JSON list of C-alpha atoms and ligand atoms in Angstrom, two decimals:
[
{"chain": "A", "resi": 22, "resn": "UNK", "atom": "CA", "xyz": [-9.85, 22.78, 4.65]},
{"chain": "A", "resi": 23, "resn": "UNK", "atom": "CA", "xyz": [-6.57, 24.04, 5.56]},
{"chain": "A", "resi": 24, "resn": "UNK", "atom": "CA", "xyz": [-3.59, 23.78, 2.64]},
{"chain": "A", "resi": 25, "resn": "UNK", "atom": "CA", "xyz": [-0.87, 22.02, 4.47]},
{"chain": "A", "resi": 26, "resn": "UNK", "atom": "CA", "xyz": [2.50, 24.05, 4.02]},
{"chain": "A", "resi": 27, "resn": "UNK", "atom": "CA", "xyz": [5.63, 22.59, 3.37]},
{"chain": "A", "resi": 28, "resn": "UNK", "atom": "CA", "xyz": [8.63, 24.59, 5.01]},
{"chain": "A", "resi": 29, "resn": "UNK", "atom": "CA", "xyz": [11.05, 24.64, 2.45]},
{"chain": "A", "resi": 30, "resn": "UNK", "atom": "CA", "xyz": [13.98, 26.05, 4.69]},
{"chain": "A", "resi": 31, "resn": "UNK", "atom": "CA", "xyz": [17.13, 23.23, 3.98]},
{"chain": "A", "resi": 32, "resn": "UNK", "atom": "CA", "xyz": [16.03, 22.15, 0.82]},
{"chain": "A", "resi": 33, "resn": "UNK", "atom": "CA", "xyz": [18.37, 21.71, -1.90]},
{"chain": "A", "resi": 34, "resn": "UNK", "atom": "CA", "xyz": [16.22, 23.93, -4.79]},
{"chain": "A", "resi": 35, "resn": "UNK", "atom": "CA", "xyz": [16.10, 27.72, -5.16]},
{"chain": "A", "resi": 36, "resn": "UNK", "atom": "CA", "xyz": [12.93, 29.85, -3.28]},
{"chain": "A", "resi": 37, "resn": "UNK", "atom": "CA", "xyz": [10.82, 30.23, -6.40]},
{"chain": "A", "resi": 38, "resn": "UNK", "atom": "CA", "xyz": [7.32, 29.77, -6.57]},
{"chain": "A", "resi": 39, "resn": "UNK", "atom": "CA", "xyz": [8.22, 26.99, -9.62]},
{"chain": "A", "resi": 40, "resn": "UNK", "atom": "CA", "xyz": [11.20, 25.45, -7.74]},
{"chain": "A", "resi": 41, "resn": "UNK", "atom": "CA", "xyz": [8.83, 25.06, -4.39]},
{"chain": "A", "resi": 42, "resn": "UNK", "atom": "CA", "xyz": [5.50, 23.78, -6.51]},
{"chain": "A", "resi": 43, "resn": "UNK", "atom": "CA", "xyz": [8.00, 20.96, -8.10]},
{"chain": "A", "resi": 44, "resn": "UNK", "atom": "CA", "xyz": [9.49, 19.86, -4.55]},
{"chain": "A", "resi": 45, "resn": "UNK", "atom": "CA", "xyz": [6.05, 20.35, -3.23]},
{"chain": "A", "resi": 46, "resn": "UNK", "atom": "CA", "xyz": [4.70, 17.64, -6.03]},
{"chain": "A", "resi": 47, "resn": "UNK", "atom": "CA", "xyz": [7.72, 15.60, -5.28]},
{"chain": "A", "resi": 48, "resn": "UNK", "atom": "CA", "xyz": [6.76, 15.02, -1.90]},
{"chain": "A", "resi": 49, "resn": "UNK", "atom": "CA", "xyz": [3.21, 14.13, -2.76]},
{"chain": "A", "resi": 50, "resn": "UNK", "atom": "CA", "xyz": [4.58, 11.50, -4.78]},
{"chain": "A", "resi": 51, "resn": "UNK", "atom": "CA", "xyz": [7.07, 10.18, -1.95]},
{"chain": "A", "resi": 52, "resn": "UNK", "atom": "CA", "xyz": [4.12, 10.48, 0.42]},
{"chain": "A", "resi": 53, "resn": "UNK", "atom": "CA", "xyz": [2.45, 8.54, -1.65]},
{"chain": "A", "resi": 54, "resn": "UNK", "atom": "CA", "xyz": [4.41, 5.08, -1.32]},
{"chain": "A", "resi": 55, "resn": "UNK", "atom": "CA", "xyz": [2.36, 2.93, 1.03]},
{"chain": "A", "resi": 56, "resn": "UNK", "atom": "CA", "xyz": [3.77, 0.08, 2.78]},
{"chain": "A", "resi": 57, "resn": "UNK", "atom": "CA", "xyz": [1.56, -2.54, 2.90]},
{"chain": "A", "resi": 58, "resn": "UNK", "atom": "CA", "xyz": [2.02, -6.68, 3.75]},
{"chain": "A", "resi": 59, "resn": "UNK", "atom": "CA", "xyz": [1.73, -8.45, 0.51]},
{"chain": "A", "resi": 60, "resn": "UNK", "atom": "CA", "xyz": [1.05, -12.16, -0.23]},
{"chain": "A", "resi": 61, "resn": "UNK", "atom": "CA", "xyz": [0.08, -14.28, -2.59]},
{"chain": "A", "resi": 62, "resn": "UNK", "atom": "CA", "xyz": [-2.47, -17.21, -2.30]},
{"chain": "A", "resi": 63, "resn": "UNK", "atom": "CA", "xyz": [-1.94, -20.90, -3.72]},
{"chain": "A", "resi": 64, "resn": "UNK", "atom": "CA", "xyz": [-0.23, -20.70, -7.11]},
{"chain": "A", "resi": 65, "resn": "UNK", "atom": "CA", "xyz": [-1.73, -17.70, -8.75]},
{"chain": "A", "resi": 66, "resn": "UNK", "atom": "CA", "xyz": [0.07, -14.68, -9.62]},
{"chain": "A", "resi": 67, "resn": "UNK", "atom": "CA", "xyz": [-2.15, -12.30, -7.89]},
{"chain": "A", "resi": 68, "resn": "UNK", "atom": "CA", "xyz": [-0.62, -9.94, -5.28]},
{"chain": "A", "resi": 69, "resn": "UNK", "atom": "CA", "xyz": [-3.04, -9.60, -2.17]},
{"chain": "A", "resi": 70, "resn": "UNK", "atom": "CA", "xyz": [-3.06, -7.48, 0.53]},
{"chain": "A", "resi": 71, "resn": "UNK", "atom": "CA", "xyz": [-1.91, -10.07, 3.39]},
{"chain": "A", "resi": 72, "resn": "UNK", "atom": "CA", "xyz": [-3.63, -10.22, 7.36]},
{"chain": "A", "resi": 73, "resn": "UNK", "atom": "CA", "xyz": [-0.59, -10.77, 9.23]},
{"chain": "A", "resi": 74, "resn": "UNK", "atom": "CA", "xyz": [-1.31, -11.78, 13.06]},
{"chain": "A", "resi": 75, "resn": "UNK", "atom": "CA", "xyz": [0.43, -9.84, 15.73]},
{"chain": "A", "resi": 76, "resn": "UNK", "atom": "CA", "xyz": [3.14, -12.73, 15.54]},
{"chain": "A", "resi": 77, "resn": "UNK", "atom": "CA", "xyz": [3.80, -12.10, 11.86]},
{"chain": "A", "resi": 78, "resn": "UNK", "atom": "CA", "xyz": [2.32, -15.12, 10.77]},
{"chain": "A", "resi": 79, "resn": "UNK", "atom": "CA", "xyz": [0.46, -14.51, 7.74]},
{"chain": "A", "resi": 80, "resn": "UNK", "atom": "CA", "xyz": [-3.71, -16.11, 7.76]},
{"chain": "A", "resi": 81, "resn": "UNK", "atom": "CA", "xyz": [-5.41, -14.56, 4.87]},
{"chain": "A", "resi": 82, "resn": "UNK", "atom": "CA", "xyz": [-5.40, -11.79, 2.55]},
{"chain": "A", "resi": 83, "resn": "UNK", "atom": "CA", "xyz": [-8.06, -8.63, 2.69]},
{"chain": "A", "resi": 84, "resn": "UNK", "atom": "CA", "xyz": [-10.23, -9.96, -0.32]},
{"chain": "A", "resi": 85, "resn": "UNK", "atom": "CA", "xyz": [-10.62, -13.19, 1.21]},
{"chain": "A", "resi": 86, "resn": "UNK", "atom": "CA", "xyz": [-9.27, -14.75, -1.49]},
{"chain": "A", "resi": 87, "resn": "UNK", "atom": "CA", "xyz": [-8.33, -18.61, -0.86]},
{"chain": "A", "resi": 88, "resn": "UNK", "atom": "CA", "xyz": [-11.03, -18.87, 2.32]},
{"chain": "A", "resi": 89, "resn": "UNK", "atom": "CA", "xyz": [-14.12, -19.09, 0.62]},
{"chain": "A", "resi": 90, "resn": "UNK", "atom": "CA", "xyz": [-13.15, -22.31, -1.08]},
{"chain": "A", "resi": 91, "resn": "UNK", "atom": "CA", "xyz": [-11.54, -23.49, 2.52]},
{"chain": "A", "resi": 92, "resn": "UNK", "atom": "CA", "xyz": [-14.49, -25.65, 3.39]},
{"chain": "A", "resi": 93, "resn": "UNK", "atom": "CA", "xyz": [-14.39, -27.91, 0.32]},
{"chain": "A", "resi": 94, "resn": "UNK", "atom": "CA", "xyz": [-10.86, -27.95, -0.29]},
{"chain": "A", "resi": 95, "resn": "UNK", "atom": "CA", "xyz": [-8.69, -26.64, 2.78]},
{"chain": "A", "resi": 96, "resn": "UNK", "atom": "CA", "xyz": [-7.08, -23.73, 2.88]},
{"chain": "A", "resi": 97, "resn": "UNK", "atom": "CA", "xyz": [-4.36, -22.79, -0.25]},
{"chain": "A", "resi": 98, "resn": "UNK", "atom": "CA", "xyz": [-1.25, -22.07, 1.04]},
{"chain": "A", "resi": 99, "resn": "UNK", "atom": "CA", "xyz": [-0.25, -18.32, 1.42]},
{"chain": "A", "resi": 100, "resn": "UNK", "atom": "CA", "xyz": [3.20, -16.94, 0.47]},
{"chain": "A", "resi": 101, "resn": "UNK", "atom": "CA", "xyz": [3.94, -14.04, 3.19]},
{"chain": "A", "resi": 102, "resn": "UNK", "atom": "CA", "xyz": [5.88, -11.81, 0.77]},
{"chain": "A", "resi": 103, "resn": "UNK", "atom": "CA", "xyz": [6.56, -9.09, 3.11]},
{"chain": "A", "resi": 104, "resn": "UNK", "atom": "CA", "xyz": [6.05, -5.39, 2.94]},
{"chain": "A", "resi": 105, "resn": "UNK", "atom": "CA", "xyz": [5.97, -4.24, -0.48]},
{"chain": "A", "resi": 106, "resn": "UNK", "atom": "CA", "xyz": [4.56, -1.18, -2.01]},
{"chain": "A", "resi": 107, "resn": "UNK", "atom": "CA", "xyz": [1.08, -0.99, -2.47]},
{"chain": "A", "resi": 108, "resn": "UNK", "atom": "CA", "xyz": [1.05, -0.43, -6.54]},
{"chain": "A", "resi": 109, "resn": "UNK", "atom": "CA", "xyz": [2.68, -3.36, -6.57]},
{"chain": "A", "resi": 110, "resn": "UNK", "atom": "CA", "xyz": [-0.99, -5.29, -5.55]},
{"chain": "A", "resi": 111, "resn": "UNK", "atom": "CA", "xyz": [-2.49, -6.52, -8.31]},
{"chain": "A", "resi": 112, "resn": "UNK", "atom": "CA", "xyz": [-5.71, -7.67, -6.54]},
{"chain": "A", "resi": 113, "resn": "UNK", "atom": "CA", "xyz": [-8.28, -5.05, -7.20]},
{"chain": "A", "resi": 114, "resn": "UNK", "atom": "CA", "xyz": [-10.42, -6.23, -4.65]},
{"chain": "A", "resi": 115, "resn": "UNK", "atom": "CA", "xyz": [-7.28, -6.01, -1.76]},
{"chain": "A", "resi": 116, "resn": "UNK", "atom": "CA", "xyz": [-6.32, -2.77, -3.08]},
{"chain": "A", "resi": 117, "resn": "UNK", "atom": "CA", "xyz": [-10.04, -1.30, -3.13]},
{"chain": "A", "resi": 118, "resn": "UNK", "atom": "CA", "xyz": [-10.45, -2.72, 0.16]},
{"chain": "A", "resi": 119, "resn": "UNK", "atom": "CA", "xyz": [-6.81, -1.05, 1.69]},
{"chain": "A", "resi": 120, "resn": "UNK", "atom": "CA", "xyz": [-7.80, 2.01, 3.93]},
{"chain": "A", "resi": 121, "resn": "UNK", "atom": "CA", "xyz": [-11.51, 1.32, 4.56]},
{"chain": "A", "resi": 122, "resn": "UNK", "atom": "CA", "xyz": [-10.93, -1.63, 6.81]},
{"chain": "A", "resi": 123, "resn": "UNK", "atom": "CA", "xyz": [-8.18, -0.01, 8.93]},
{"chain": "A", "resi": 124, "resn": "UNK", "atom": "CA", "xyz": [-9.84, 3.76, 9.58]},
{"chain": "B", "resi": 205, "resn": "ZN", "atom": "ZN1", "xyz": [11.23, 22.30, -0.84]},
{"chain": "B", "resi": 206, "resn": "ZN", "atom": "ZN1", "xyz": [-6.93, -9.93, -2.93]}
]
């Protein structure tokens, strides 16, 4: 595989090997925030990965969470909490699930 290469030229730090692996790292970790739409389902705590419809409108969350029991109870309300990081999820299922479904 081919190492990608960051061209340092403009950036604020001197051109030393440890000065460019530290800004190097630094932008892994910035690369690393992923946006996702987060949401919760009836009145747990849980942070889901929301399914937002191309109108916004929020109608489930990845895990499925609050659909399975749909049938004998109707459908828990969803909170649409917007687009929040994705370490902020706290459903292991939604987060396990995050990148699979959309490649
Ligand atoms: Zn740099
Ligand atoms: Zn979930």
């Amino acid at each position: 595989m081919t190492t990608t290469r960051i061209n340092h030229t403009g950036h604020n730090h001197p051109s030393t090997t440890t000065a460019r692996t530290a800004c190097r790292k630094a932008m892994k970790v910035t690369a690393k925030v992923t946006l996702v739409d987060g949401g919760r389902v009836g009145r747990g705590n849980a942070i889901h990965i929301s399914i937002v419809a191309t109108d916004g409108s929020m109608y489930g969350v990845k895990c499925g969470a609050g659909m399975t029991r749909s049938a004998m109870r109707g459908n828990s309300a969803l909170t649409n909490l917007g687009r929040i990081d994705l370490t902020t999820v706290t459903c292991k299922t939604c987060r396990a699930s995050y990148g699979q479904a959309q490649a």
